mmCIF file of C-alpha atoms in Angstrom:
data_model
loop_
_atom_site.group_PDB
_atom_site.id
_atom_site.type_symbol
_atom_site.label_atom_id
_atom_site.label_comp_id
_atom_site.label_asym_id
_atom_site.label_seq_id
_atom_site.Cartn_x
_atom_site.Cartn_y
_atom_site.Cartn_z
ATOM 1 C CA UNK U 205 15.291 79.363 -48.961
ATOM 2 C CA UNK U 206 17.353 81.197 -46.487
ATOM 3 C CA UNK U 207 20.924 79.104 -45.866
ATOM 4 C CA UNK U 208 20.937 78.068 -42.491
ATOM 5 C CA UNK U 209 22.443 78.664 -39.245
ATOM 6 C CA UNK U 210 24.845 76.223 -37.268
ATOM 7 C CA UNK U 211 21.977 73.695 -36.568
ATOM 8 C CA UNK U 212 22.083 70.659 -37.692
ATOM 9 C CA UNK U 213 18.168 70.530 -38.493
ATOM 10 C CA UNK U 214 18.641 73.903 -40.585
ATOM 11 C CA UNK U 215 19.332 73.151 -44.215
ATOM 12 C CA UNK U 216 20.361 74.746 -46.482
ATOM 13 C CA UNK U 217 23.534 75.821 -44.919
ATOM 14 C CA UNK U 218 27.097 77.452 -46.205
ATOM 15 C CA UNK U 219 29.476 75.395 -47.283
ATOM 16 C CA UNK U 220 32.043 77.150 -44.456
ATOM 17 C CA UNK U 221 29.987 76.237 -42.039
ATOM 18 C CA UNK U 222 29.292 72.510 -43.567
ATOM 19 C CA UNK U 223 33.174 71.552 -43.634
ATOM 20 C CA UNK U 224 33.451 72.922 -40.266
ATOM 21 C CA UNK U 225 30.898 70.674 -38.874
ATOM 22 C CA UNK U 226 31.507 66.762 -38.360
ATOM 23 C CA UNK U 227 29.048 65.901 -41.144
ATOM 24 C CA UNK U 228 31.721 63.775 -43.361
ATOM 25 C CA UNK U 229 33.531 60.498 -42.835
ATOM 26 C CA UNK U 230 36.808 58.904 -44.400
ATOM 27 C CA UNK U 231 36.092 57.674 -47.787
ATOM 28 C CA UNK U 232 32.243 59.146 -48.112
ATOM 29 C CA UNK U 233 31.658 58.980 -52.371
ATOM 30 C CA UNK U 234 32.035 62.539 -53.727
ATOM 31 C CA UNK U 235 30.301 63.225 -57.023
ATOM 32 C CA UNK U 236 30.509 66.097 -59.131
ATOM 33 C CA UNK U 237 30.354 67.288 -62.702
ATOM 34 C CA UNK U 238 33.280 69.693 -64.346
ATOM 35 C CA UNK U 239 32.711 72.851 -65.438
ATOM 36 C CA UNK U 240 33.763 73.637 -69.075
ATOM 37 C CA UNK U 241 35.352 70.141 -69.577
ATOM 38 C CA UNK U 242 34.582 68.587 -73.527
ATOM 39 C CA UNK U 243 35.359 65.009 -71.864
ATOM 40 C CA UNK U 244 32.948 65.986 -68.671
ATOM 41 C CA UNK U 245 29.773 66.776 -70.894
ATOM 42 C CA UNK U 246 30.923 63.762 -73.311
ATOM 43 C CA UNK U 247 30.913 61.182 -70.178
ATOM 44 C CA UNK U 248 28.017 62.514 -69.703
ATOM 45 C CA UNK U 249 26.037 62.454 -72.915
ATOM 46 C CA UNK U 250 27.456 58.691 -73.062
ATOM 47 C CA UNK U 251 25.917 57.676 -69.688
ATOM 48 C CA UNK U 252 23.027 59.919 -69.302
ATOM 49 C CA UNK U 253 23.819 61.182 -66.103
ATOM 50 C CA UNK U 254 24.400 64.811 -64.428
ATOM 51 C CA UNK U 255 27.518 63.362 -63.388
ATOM 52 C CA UNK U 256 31.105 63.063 -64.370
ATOM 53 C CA UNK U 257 33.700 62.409 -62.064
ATOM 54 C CA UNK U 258 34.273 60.796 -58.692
ATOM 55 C CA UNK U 259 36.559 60.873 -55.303
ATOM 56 C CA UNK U 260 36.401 59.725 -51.780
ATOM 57 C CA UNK U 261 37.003 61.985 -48.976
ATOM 58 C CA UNK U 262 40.451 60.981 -47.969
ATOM 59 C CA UNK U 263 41.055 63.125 -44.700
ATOM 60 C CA UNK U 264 40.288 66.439 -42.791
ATOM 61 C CA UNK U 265 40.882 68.294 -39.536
ATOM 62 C CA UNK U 266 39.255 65.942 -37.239
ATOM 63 C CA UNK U 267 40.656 62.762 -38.322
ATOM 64 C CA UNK U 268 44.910 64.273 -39.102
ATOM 65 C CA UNK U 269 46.278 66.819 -36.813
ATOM 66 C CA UNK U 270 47.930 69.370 -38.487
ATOM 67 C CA UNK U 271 45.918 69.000 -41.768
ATOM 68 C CA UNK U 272 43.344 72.123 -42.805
ATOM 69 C CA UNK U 273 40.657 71.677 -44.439
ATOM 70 C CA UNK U 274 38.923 68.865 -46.204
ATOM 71 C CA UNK U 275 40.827 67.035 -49.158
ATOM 72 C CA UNK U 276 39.652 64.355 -51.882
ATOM 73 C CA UNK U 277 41.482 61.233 -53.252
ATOM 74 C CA UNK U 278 40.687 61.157 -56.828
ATOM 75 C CA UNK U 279 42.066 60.093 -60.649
ATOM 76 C CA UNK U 280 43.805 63.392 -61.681
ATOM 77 C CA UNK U 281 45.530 63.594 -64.950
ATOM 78 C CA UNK U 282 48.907 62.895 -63.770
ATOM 79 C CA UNK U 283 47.573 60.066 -61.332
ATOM 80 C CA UNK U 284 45.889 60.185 -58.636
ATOM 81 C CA UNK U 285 45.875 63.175 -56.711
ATOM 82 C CA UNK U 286 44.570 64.859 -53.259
ATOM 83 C CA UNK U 287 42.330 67.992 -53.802
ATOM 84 C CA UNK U 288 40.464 70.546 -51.117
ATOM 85 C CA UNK U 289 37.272 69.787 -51.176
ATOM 86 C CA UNK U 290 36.454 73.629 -51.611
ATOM 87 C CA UNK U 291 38.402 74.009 -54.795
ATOM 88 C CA UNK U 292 35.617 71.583 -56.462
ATOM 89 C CA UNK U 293 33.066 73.332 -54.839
ATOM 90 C CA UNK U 294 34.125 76.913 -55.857
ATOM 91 C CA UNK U 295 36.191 76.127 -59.126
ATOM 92 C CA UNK U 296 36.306 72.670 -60.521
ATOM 93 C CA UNK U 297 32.744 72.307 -60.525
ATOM 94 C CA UNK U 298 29.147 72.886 -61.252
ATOM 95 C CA UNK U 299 27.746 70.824 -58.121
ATOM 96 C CA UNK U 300 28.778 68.421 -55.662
ATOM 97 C CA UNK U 301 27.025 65.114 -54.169
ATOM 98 C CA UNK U 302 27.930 62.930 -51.110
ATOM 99 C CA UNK U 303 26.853 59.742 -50.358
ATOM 100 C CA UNK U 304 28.196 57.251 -48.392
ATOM 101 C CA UNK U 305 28.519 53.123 -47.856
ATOM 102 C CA UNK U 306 26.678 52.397 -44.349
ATOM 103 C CA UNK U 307 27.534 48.741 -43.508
ATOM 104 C CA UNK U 308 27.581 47.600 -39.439
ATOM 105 C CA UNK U 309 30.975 46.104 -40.544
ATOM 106 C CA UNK U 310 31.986 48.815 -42.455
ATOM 107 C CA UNK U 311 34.434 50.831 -39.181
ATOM 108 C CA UNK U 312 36.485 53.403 -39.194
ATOM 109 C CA UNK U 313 39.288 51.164 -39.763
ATOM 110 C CA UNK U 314 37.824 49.768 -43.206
ATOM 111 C CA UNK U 315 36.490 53.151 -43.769
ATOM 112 C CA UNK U 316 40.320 53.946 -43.672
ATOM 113 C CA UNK U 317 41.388 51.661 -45.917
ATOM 114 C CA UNK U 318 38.755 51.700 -48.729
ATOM 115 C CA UNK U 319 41.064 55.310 -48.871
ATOM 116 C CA UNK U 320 44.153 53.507 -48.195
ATOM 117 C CA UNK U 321 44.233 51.573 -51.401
ATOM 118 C CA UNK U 322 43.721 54.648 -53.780
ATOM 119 C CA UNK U 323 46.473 56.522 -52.142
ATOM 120 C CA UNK U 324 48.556 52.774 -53.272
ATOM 121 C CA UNK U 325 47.702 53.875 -56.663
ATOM 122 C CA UNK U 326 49.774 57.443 -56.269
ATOM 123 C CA UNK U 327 52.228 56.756 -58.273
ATOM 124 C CA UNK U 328 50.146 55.455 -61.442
ATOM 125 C CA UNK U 329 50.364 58.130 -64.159
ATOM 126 C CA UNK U 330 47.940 58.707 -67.310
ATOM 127 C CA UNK U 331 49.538 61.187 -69.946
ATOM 128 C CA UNK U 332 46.396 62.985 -71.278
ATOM 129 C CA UNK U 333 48.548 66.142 -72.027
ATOM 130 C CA UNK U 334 48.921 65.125 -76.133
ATOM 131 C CA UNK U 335 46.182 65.169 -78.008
ATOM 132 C CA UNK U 336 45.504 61.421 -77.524
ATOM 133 C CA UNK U 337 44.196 62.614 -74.446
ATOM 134 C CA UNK U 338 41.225 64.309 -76.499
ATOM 135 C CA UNK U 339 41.061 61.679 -78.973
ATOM 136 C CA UNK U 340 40.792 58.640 -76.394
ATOM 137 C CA UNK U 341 38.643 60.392 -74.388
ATOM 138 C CA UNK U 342 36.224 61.042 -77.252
ATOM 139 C CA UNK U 343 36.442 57.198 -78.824
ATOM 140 C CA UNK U 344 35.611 56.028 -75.715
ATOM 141 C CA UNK U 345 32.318 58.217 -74.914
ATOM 142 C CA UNK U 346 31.333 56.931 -78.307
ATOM 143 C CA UNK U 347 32.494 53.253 -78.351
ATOM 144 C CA UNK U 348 30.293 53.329 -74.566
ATOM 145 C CA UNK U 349 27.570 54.089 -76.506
ATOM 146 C CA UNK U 350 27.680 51.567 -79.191
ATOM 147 C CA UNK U 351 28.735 48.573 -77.038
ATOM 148 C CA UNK U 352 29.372 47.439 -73.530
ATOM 149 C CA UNK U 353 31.577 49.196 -71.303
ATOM 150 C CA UNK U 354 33.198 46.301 -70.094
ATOM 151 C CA UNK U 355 34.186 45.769 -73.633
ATOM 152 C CA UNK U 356 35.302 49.136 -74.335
ATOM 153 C CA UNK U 357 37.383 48.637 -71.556
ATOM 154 C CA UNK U 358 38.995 45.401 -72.270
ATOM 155 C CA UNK U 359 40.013 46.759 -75.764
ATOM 156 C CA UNK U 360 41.546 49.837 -74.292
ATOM 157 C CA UNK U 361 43.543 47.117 -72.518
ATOM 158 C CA UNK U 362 44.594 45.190 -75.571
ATOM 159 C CA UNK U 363 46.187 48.557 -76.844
ATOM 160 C CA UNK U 364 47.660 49.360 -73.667
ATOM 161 C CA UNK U 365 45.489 52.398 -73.203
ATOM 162 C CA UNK U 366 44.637 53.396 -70.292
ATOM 163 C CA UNK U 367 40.418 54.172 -70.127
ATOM 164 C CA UNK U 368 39.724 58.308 -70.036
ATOM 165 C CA UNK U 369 39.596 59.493 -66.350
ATOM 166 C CA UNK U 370 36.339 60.282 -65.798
ATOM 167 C CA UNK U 371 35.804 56.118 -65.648
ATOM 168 C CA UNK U 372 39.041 55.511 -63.940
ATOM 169 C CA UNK U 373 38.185 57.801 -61.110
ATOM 170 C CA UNK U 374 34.738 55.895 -60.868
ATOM 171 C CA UNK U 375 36.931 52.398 -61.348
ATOM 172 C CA UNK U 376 39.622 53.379 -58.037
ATOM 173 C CA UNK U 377 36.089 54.122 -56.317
ATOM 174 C CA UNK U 378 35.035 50.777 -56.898
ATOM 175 C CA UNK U 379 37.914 48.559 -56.470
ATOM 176 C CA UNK U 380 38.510 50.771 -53.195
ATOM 177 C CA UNK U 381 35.789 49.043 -51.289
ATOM 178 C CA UNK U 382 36.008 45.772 -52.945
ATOM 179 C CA UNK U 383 39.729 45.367 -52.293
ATOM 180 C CA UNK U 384 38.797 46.296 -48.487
ATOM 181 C CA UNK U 385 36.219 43.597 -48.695
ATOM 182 C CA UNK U 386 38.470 40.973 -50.030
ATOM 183 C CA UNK U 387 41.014 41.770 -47.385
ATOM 184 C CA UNK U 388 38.663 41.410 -44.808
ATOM 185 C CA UNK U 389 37.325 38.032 -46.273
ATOM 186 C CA UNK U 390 40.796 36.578 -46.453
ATOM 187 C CA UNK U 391 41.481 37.029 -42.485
ATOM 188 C CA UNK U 392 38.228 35.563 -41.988
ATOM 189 C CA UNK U 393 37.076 38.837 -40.564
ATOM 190 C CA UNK U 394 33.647 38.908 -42.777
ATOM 191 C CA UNK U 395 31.576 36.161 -44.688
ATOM 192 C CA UNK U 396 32.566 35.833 -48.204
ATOM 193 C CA UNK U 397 28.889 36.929 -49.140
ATOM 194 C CA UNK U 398 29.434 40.382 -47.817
ATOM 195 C CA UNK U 399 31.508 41.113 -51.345
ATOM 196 C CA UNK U 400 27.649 41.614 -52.558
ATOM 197 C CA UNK U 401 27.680 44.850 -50.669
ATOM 198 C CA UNK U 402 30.093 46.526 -52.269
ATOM 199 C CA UNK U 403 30.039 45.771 -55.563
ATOM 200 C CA UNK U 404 28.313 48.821 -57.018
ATOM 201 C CA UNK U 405 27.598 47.928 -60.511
ATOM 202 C CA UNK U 406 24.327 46.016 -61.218
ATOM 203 C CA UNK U 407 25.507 43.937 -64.043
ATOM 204 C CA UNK U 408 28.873 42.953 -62.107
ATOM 205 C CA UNK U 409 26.503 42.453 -59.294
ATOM 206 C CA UNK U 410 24.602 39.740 -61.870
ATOM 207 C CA UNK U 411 27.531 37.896 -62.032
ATOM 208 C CA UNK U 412 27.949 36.994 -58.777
ATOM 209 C CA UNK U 413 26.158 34.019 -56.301
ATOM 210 C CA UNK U 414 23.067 35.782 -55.210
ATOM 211 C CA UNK U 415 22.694 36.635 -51.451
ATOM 212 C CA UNK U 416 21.949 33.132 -49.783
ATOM 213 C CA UNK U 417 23.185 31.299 -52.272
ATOM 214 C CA UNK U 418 26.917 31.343 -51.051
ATOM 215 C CA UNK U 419 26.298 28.751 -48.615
ATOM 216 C CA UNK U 420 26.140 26.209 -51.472
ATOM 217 C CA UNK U 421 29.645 26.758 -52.327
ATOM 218 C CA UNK U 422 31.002 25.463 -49.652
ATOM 219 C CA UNK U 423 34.816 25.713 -49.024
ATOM 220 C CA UNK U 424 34.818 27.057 -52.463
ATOM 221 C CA UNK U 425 32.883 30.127 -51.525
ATOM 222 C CA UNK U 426 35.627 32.221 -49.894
ATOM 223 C CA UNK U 427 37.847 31.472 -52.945
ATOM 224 C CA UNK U 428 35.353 32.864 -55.307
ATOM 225 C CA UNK U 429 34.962 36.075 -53.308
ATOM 226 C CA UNK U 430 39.074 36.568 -53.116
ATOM 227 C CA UNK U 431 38.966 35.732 -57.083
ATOM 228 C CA UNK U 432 36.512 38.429 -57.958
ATOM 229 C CA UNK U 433 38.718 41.570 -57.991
ATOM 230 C CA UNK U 434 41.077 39.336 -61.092
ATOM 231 C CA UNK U 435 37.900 37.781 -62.475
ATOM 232 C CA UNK U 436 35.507 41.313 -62.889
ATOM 233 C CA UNK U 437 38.849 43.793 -62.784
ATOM 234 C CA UNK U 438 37.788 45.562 -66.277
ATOM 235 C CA UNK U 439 33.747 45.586 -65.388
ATOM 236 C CA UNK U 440 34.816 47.025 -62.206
ATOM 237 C CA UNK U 441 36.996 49.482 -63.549
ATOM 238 C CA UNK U 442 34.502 49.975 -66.208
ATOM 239 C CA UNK U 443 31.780 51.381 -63.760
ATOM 240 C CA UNK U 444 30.748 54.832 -64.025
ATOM 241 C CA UNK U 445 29.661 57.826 -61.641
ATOM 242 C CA UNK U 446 26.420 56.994 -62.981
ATOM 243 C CA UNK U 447 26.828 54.215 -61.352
ATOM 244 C CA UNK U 448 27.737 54.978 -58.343
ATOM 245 C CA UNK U 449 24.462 58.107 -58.346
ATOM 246 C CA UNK U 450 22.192 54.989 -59.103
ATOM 247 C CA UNK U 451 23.236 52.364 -56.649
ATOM 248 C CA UNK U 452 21.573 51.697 -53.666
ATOM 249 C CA UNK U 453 24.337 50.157 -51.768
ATOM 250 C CA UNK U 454 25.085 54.041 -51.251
ATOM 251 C CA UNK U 455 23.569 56.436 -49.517
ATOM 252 C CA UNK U 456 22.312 60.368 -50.276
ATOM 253 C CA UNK U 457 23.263 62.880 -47.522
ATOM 254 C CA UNK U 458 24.338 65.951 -49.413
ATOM 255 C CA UNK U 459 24.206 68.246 -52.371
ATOM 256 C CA UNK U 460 26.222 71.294 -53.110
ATOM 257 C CA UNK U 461 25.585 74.264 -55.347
ATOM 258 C CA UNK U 462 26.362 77.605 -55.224
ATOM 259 C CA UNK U 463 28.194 78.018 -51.749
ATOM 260 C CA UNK U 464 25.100 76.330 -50.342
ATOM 261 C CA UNK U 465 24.937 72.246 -48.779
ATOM 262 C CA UNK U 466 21.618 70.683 -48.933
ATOM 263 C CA UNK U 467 20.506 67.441 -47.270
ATOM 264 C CA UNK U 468 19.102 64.936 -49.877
ATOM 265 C CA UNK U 469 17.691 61.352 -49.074
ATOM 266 C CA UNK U 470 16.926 60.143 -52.871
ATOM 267 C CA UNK U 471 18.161 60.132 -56.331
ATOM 268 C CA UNK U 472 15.160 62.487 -57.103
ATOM 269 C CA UNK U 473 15.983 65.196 -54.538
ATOM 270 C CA UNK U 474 19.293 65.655 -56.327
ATOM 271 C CA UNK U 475 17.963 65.613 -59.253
ATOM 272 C CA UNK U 476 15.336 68.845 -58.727
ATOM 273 C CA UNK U 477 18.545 70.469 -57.470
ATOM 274 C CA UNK U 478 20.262 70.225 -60.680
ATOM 275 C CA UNK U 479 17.975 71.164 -62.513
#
């Protein structure tokens, strides 16, 4: 198919031309898989996905003056960094996948913040430049596989590890949008039940009242939504970009792939594209 022209019913279309456009929003979920990255094809082979890491779009011309281009908030292995969204689409990897969190409550202000509280997290470091970072990386892929993330997790905790950064890029996703939920809840802005739409991972999902069924808690209700972040924190951070390709809380728009954007609408259409 020919890439398209500056239409915005033409698709394909260059990625030049896509960035230039107004197609993107603060804190849309970035997905992507490394290229020639051991840990990349090992998160993979341990979650049987296509994908490996995850950002947020953090900012771009039309929302900073002064700023050019399009830059990412993700996990980087000195902490968490800001990227150009063209370096991952013409060096640091294979393909690229957008979807984004479409909530009536969820403004640009929110939208702002979901971003906000990664860029709190600046100043965390991970060393992975010792070969503990190979090592870790490697146990956990494999530990994944024989039990429980959430597990995995919680015992990288009792060593004070930290969990490789292909999960804790997928973790700051998550705990992005449920710490702007929480927030909200506590100024009363948004029901306590609304935690159930960000909350990405089905079997955290599980864990929580079912929707309806917060009305039965009573006073107690907003107290359990404000409590979730310290009661689920390592089955958060344990969620995976699998995770966030399979839920349904967030929406396809885009796929990248050699210097050409497509429009996607299902977990199917991206998946004839990699392929």
């Amino acid at each position: 198919t020919a890439v398209g022209k500056a239409r915005d019913d033409v698709w394909p279309k260059p990625v030049e031309e896509f960035l230039a456009g107004q197609y993107l929003q603060l804190s849309d979920v970035v997905l992507t898989r490394r290229s020639g990255d051991i840990g990349s094809a090992l998160i993979r082979w341990a979650t049987n996905s296509p994908f490996s890491h995850a950002a947020l779009v953090y900012t771009g011309e039309r929302y900073d003056k002064g700023i050019s281009g399009t830059f990412v908030i993700e996990a980087g292995t000195s902490g968490v960094d800001l990227t150009q969204l063209v370096h991952y689409v013409e060096s640091k990897s294979t393909f690229v996948a957008i979807k984004r969190f479409k909530r009536s409550w969820f403004t640009p202000e929110r939208q702002a913040r979901v971003r906000g509280v990664l860029l709190d997290k600046i100043k965390d470091t991970y060393d992975y430049w010792t070969i503990w970072r190979i090592v870790k990386k490697i146990w956990f892929g494999v530990q994944s596989k024989i039990r429980t993330k959430e597990k995995t997790v919680e015992a990288y905790h009792k060593h004070d590890w930290e969990p490789p950064n292909e999960y804790i890029c997928s973790g700051l996703v998550q705990i992005g949008f449920v710490q702007t939920a929480i927030e909200a809840i506590k100024r009363g802005e948004l029901p306590p039940e609304s935690l159930l739409d960000v909350v990405f991972s089905n079997s955290a999902s599980s864990r929580l009242p079912k929707a309806g069924d917060w009305k039965y808690l009573g006073d107690d209700a907003k107290a359990t939504a404000v409590n979730v972040q310290d009661v689920l924190n390592d089955e958060l951070y344990a969620i995976t970009p699998d995770d966030l390709a399979q839920s349904d809380k967030l929406e396809w728009l885009y796929f990248i792939k050699n210097g050409a954007v497509y429009q996607v609408h299902t977990y199917a259409d991206v998946l004839k594209l990699v392929q």
